[in-house]
Tab-separated table of C-alpha atoms in Angstrom:
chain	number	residue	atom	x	y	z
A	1	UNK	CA	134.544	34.568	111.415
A	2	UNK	CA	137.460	36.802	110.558
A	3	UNK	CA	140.079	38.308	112.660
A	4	UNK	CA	138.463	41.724	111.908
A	5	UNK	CA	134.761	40.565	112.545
A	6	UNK	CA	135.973	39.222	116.538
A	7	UNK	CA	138.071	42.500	117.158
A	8	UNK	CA	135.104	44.912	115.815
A	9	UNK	CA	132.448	42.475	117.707
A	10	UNK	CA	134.577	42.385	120.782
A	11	UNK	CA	134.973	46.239	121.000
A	12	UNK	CA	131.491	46.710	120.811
A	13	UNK	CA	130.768	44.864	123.940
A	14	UNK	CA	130.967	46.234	127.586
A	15	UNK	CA	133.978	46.010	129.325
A	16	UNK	CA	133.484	43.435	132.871
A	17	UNK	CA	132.666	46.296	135.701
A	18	UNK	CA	131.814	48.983	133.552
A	19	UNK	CA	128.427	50.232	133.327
A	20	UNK	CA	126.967	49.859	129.994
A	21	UNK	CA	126.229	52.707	127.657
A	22	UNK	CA	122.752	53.842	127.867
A	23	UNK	CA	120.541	54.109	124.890
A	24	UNK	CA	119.130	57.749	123.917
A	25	UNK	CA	116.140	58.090	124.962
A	26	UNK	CA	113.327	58.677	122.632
A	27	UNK	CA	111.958	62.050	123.423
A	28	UNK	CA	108.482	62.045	124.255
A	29	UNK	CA	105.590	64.348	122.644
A	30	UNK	CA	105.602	66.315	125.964
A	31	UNK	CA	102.932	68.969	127.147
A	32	UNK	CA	104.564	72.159	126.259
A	33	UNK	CA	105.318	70.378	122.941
A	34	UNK	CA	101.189	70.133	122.935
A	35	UNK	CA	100.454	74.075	124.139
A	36	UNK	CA	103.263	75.236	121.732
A	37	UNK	CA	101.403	72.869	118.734
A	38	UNK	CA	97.832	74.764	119.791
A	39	UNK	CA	98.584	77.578	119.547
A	40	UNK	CA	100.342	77.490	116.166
A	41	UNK	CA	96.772	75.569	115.002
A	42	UNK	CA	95.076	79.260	114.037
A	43	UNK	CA	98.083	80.158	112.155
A	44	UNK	CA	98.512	77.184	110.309
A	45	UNK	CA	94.617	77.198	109.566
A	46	UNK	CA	95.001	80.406	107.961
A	47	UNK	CA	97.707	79.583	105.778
A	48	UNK	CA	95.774	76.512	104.529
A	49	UNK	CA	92.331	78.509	104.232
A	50	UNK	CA	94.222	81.254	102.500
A	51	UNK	CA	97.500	80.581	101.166
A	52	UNK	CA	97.466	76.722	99.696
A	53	UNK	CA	94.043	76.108	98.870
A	54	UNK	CA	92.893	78.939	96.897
A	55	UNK	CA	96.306	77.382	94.535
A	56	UNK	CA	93.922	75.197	92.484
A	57	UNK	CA	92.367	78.273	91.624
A	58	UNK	CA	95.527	78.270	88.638
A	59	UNK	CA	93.471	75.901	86.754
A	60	UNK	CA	91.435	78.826	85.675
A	61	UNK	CA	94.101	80.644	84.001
A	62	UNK	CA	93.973	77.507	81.325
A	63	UNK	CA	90.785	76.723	80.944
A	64	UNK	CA	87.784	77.899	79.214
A	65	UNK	CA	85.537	77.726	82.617
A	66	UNK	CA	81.310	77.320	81.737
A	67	UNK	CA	79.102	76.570	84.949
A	68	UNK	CA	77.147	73.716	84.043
A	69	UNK	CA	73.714	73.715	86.101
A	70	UNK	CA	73.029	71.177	89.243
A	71	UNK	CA	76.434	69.478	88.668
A	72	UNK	CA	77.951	72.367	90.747
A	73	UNK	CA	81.353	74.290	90.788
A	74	UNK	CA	84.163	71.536	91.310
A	75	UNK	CA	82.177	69.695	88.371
A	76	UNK	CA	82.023	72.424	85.802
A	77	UNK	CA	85.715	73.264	86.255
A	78	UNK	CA	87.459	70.341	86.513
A	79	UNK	CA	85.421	68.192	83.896
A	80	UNK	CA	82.477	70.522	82.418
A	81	UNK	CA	85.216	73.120	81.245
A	82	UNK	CA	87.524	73.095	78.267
A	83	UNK	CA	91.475	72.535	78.588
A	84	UNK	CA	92.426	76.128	76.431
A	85	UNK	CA	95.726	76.439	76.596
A	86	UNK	CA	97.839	79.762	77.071
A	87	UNK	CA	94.544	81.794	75.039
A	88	UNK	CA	93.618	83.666	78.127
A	89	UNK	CA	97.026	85.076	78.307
A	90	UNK	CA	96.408	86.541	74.187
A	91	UNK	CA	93.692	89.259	75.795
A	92	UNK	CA	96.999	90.917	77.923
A	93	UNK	CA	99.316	90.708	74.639
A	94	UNK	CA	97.333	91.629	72.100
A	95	UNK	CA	95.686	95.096	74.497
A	96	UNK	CA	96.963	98.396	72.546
A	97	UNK	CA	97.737	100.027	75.972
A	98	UNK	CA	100.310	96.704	76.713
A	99	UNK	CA	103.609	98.810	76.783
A	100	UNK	CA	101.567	101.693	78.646
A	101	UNK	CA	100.394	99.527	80.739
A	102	UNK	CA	104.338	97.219	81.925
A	103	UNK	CA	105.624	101.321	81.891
A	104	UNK	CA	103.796	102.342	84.550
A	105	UNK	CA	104.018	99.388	86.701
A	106	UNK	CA	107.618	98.701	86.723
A	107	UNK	CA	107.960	102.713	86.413
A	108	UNK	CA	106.402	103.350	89.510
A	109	UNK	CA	107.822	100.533	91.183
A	110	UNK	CA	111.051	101.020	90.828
A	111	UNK	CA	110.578	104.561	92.023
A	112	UNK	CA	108.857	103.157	95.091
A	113	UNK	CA	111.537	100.680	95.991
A	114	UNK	CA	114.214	103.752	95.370
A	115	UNK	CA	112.455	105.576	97.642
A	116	UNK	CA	111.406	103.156	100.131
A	117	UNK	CA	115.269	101.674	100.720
A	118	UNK	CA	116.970	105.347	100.975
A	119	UNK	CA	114.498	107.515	102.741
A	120	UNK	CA	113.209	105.041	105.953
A	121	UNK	CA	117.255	104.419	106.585
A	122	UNK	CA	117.779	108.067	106.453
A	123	UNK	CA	114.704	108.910	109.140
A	124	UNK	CA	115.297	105.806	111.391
A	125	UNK	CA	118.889	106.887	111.894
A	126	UNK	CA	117.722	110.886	112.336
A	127	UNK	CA	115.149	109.892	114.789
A	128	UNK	CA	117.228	107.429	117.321
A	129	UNK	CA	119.801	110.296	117.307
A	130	UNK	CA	117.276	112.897	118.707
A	131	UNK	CA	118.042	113.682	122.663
A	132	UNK	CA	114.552	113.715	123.664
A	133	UNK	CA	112.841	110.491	123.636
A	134	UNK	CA	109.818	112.089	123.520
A	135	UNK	CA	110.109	114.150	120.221
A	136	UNK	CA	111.708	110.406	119.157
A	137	UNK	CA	108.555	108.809	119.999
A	138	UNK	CA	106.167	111.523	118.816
A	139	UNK	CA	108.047	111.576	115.690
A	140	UNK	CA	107.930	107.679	115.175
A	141	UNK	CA	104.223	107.520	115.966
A	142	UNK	CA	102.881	110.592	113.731
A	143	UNK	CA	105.458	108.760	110.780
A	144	UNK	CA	103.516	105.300	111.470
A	145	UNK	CA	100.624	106.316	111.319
A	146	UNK	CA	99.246	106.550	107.719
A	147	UNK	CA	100.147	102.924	107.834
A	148	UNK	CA	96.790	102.250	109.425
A	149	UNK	CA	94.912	103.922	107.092
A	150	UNK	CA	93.380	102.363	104.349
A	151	UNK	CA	93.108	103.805	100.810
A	152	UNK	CA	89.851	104.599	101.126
A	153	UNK	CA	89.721	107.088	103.170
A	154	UNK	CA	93.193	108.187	102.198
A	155	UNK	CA	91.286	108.891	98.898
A	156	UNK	CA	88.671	110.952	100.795
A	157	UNK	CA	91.694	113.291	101.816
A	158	UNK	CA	93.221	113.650	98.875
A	159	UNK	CA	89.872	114.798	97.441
A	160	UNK	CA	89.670	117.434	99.858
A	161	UNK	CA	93.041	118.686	98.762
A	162	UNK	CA	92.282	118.157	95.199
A	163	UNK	CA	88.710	119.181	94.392
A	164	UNK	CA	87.895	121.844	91.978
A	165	UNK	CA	85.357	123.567	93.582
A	166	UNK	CA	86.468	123.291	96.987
A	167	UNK	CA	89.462	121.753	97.109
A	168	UNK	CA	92.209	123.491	99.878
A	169	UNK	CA	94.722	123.918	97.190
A	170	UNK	CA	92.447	125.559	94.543
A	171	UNK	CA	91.191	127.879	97.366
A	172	UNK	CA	94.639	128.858	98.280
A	173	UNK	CA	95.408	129.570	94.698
A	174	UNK	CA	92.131	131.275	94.329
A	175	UNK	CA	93.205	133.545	97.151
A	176	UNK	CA	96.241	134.914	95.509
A	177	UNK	CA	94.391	135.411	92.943
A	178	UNK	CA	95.023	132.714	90.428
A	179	UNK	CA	93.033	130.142	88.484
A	180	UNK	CA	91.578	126.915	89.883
A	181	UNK	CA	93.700	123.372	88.856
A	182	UNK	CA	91.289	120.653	87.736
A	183	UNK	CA	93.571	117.786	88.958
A	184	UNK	CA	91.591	115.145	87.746
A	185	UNK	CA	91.604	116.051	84.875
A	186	UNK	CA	95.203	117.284	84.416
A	187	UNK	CA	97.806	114.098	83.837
A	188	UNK	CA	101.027	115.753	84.325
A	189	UNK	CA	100.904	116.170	87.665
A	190	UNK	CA	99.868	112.431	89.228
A	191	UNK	CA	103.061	110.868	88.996
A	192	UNK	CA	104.452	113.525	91.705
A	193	UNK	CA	100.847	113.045	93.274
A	194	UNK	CA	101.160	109.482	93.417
A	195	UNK	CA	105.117	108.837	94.811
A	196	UNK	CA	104.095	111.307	97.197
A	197	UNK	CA	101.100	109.341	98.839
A	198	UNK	CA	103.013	106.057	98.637
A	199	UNK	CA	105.740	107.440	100.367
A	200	UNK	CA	103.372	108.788	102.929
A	201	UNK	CA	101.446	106.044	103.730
A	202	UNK	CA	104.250	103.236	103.554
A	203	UNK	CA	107.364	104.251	105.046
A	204	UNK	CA	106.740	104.679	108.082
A	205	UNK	CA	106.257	100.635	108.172
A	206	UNK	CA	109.937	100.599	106.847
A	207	UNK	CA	111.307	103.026	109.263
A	208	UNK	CA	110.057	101.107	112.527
A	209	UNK	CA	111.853	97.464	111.177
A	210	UNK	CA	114.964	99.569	110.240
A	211	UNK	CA	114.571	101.469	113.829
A	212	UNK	CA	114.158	98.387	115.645
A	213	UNK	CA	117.548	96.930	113.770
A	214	UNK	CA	119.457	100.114	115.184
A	215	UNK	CA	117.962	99.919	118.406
A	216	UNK	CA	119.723	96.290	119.031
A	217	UNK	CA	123.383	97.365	118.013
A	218	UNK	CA	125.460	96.812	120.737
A	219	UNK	CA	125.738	100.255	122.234
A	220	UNK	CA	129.329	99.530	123.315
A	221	UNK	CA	130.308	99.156	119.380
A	222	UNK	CA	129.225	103.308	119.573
A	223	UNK	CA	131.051	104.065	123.147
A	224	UNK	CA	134.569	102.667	121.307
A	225	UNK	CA	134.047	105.141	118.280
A	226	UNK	CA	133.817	108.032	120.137
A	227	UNK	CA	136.474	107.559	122.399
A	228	UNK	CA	138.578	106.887	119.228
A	229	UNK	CA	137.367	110.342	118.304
A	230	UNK	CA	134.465	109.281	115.332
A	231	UNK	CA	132.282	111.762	114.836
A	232	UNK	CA	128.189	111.272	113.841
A	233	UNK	CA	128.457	110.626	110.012
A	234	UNK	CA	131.681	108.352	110.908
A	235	UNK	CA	129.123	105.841	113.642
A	236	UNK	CA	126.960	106.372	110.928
A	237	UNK	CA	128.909	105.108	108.198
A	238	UNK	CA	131.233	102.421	109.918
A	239	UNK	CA	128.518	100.888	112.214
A	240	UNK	CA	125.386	101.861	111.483
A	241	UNK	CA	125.275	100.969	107.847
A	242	UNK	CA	127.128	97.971	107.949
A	243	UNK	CA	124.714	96.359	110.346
A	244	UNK	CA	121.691	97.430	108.708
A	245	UNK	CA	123.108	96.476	105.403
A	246	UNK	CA	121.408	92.592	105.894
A	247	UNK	CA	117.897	93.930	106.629
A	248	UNK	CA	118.303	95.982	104.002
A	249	UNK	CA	118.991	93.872	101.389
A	250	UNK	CA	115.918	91.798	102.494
A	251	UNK	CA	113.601	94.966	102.716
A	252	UNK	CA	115.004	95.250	98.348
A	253	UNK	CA	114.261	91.792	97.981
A	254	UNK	CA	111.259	91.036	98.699
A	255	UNK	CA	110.126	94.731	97.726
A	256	UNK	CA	111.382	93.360	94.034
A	257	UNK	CA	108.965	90.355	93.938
A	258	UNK	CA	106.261	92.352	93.903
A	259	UNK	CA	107.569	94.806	90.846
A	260	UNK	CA	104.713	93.316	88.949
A	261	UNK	CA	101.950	94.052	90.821
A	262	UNK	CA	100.836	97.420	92.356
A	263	UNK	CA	98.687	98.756	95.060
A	264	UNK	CA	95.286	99.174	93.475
A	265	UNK	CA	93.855	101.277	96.016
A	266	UNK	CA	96.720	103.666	95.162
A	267	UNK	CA	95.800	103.668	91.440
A	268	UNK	CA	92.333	103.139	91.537
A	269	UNK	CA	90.555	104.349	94.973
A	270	UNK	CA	92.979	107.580	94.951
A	271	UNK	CA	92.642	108.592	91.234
A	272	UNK	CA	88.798	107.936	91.596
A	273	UNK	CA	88.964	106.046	88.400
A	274	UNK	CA	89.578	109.707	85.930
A	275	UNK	CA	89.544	108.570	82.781
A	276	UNK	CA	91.249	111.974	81.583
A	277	UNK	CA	94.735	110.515	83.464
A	278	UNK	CA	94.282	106.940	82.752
A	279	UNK	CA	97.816	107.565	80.634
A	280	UNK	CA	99.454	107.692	84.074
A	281	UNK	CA	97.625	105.437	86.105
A	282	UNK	CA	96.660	102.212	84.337
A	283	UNK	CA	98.719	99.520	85.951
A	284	UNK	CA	98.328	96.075	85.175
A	285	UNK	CA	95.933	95.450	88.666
A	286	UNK	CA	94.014	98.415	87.193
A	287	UNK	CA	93.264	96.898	83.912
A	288	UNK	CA	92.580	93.369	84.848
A	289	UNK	CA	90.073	94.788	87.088
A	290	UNK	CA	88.329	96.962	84.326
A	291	UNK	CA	88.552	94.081	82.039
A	292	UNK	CA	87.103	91.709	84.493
A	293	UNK	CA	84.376	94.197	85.298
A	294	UNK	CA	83.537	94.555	81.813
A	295	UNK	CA	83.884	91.131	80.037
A	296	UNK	CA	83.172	88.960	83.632
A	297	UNK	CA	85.886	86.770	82.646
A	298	UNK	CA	87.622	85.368	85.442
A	299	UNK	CA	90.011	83.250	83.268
A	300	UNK	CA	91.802	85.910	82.398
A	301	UNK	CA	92.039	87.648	85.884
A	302	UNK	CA	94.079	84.262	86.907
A	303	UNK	CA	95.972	84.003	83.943
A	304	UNK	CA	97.401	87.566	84.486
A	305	UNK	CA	97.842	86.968	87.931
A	306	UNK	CA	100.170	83.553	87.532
A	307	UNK	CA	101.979	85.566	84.834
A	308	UNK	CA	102.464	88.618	87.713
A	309	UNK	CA	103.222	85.811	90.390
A	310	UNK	CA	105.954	84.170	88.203
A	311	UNK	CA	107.578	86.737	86.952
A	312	UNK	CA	107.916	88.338	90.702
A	313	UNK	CA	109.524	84.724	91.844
A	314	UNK	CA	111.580	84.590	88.999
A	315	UNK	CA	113.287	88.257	89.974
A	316	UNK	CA	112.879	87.706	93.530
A	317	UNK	CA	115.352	84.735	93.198
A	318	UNK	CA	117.558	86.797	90.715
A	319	UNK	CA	117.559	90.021	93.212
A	320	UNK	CA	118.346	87.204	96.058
A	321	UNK	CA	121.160	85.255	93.720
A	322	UNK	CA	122.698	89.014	93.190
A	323	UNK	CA	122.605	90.105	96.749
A	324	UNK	CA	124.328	86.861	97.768
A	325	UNK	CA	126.967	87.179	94.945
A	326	UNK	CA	127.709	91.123	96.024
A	327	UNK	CA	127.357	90.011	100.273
A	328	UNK	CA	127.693	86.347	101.084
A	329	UNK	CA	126.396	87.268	104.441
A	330	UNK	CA	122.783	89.071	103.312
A	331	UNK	CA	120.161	87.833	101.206
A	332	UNK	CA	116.555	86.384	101.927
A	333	UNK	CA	117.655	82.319	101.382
């Protein structure tokens, strides 16, 4: 053995009257570990039910899927049904309403994520500088709740603004003496309609994360700026915004990897399906329904939906890459 070997050998052993070193312990599955594990089990259930086993489901955007009798579903897709190819992605390409179509989806969305970063910043900084906390909390309550309301009935309202015959706005414009507006019929004026509702019904959500960001500043951060003198818009601008600016850039982020898709209640439940302002309101959900509806072709409702899906990840993780360049310190990853 060499000189090295006995000195590295020797140090390794206890010194005579010293205790030696105790081994780490192996920690033990304990019963918190055990409570905290149960009651993550109806979460993680979900995710699996919901989330990771409906992803086989991708098979049908390549295949040519035929039921085959008494050999049941599993059977007929994985082995009944042909192998096609990319053909169920032709029927989106080679539709006549295609540019139509990609216009008013990423038109609309980009509106809605233009909207949705600058006005809930702007109202969750207006509202935590009211005096009263009750007009703050009246305010943030009567702002959050369209949230809860689902298109549906949202639609139901909007007809009772917008009917012809007895629509609230056509009476008040009958009363003054004027001519009744058939807005379902009339185009021009659902893309105000529409950014209107959207911004109605979804803010608020964005307003109560960006409220709940202000409301943990460090107070102290605001006592220092106005002893130095710093007036509203200056706490507004040198704290405020600074510290919101990571939440916000998460809020753009993920709001970009869904530019591909749109609500379809919005589109579909609210415009009651007009086919006089289809121009405006076909969106790519819209006409994968209407073509699924009509042709009962589920192949191509999945292709179109992988090709929304990976084009969303594939900007999601460009917006994130860009963030990260502009702000080391924001970004979703």
């Amino acid at each position: 053995m060499t000189k090295r070997a006995l000195l590295k050998k020797s140090s390794s052993l206890p010194v005579k009257g010293e205790p030696a070193p105790a081994r780490k312990k192996r920690k033990r599955f304990t019963w918190d570990d055990f409570e905290l594990s149960l009651l993550s089990l109806p979460s993680a259930a979900w995710f699996i039910a919901f989330c990771y086993i409906p992803l086989f489901g991708i098979v049908f955007a390549f295949k040519n899927y035929k039921y085959k009798p008494g050999k049941g579903f599993i059977y007929s897709l994985f082995v009944h049904s042909k192998w096609v190819g990319l053909k169920n992605f032709e029927f989106l390409f080679r539709s006549p309403d295609l540019k139509n179509i990609f216009r008013n989806t990423l038109g609309y969305n980009i509106i809605f994520i233009i909207i949705g970063v600058t006005l809930p910043v702007a109202l969750a900084i207006m509202i935590t500088q009211l005096r009263s906390r009750k007009l703050a909390k009246v305010c943030q309550t009567a702002v959050f709740l369209p949230h809860f309301l689902s298109w549906v009935v949202i639609s139901y309202f909007v007809y009772a603004f917008l009917s012809t015959d007895k629509g609230l706005l056509n009476s008040i414009i009958q009363s003054f003496g004027g001519e009744p507006v058939r807005w379902y019929q009339e185009s021009k004026y659902w893309p105000y309609i529409l950014v209107f509702i959207n911004t109605w019904k979804t803010f608020g959500y964005s307003m109560v994360v960006y409220m709940a960001t202000i409301t943990g500043i460090d107070q102290t951060l605001y006592e220092s700026a106005v002893i130095d003198g710093a007036t509203k818009w200056q706490q507004t601008k040198g704290i405020t915004l600074p510290l919101l600016r990571p939440v916000i850039s998460i809020m753009f982020i993920l709001n970009v990897g869904h530019i591909f898709s749109s609500d379809f209640g919005l589109f579909y439940q609210v415009t009651r399906d007009s086919n006089s302002i289809i121009g405006v309101t076909q969106t790519l959900d819209v006409y994968v329904y209407k073509a699924l509806m009509e042709s009962n072709n589920y192949n191509y409702s999945a292709a179109v939906s992988l090709l929304q899906n990976t084009l969303g990840c594939i900007l999601l993780l460009i917006a994130n890459f860009t963030v990260k360049k502009i702000d080391p310190e924001s970004g979703l990853f």
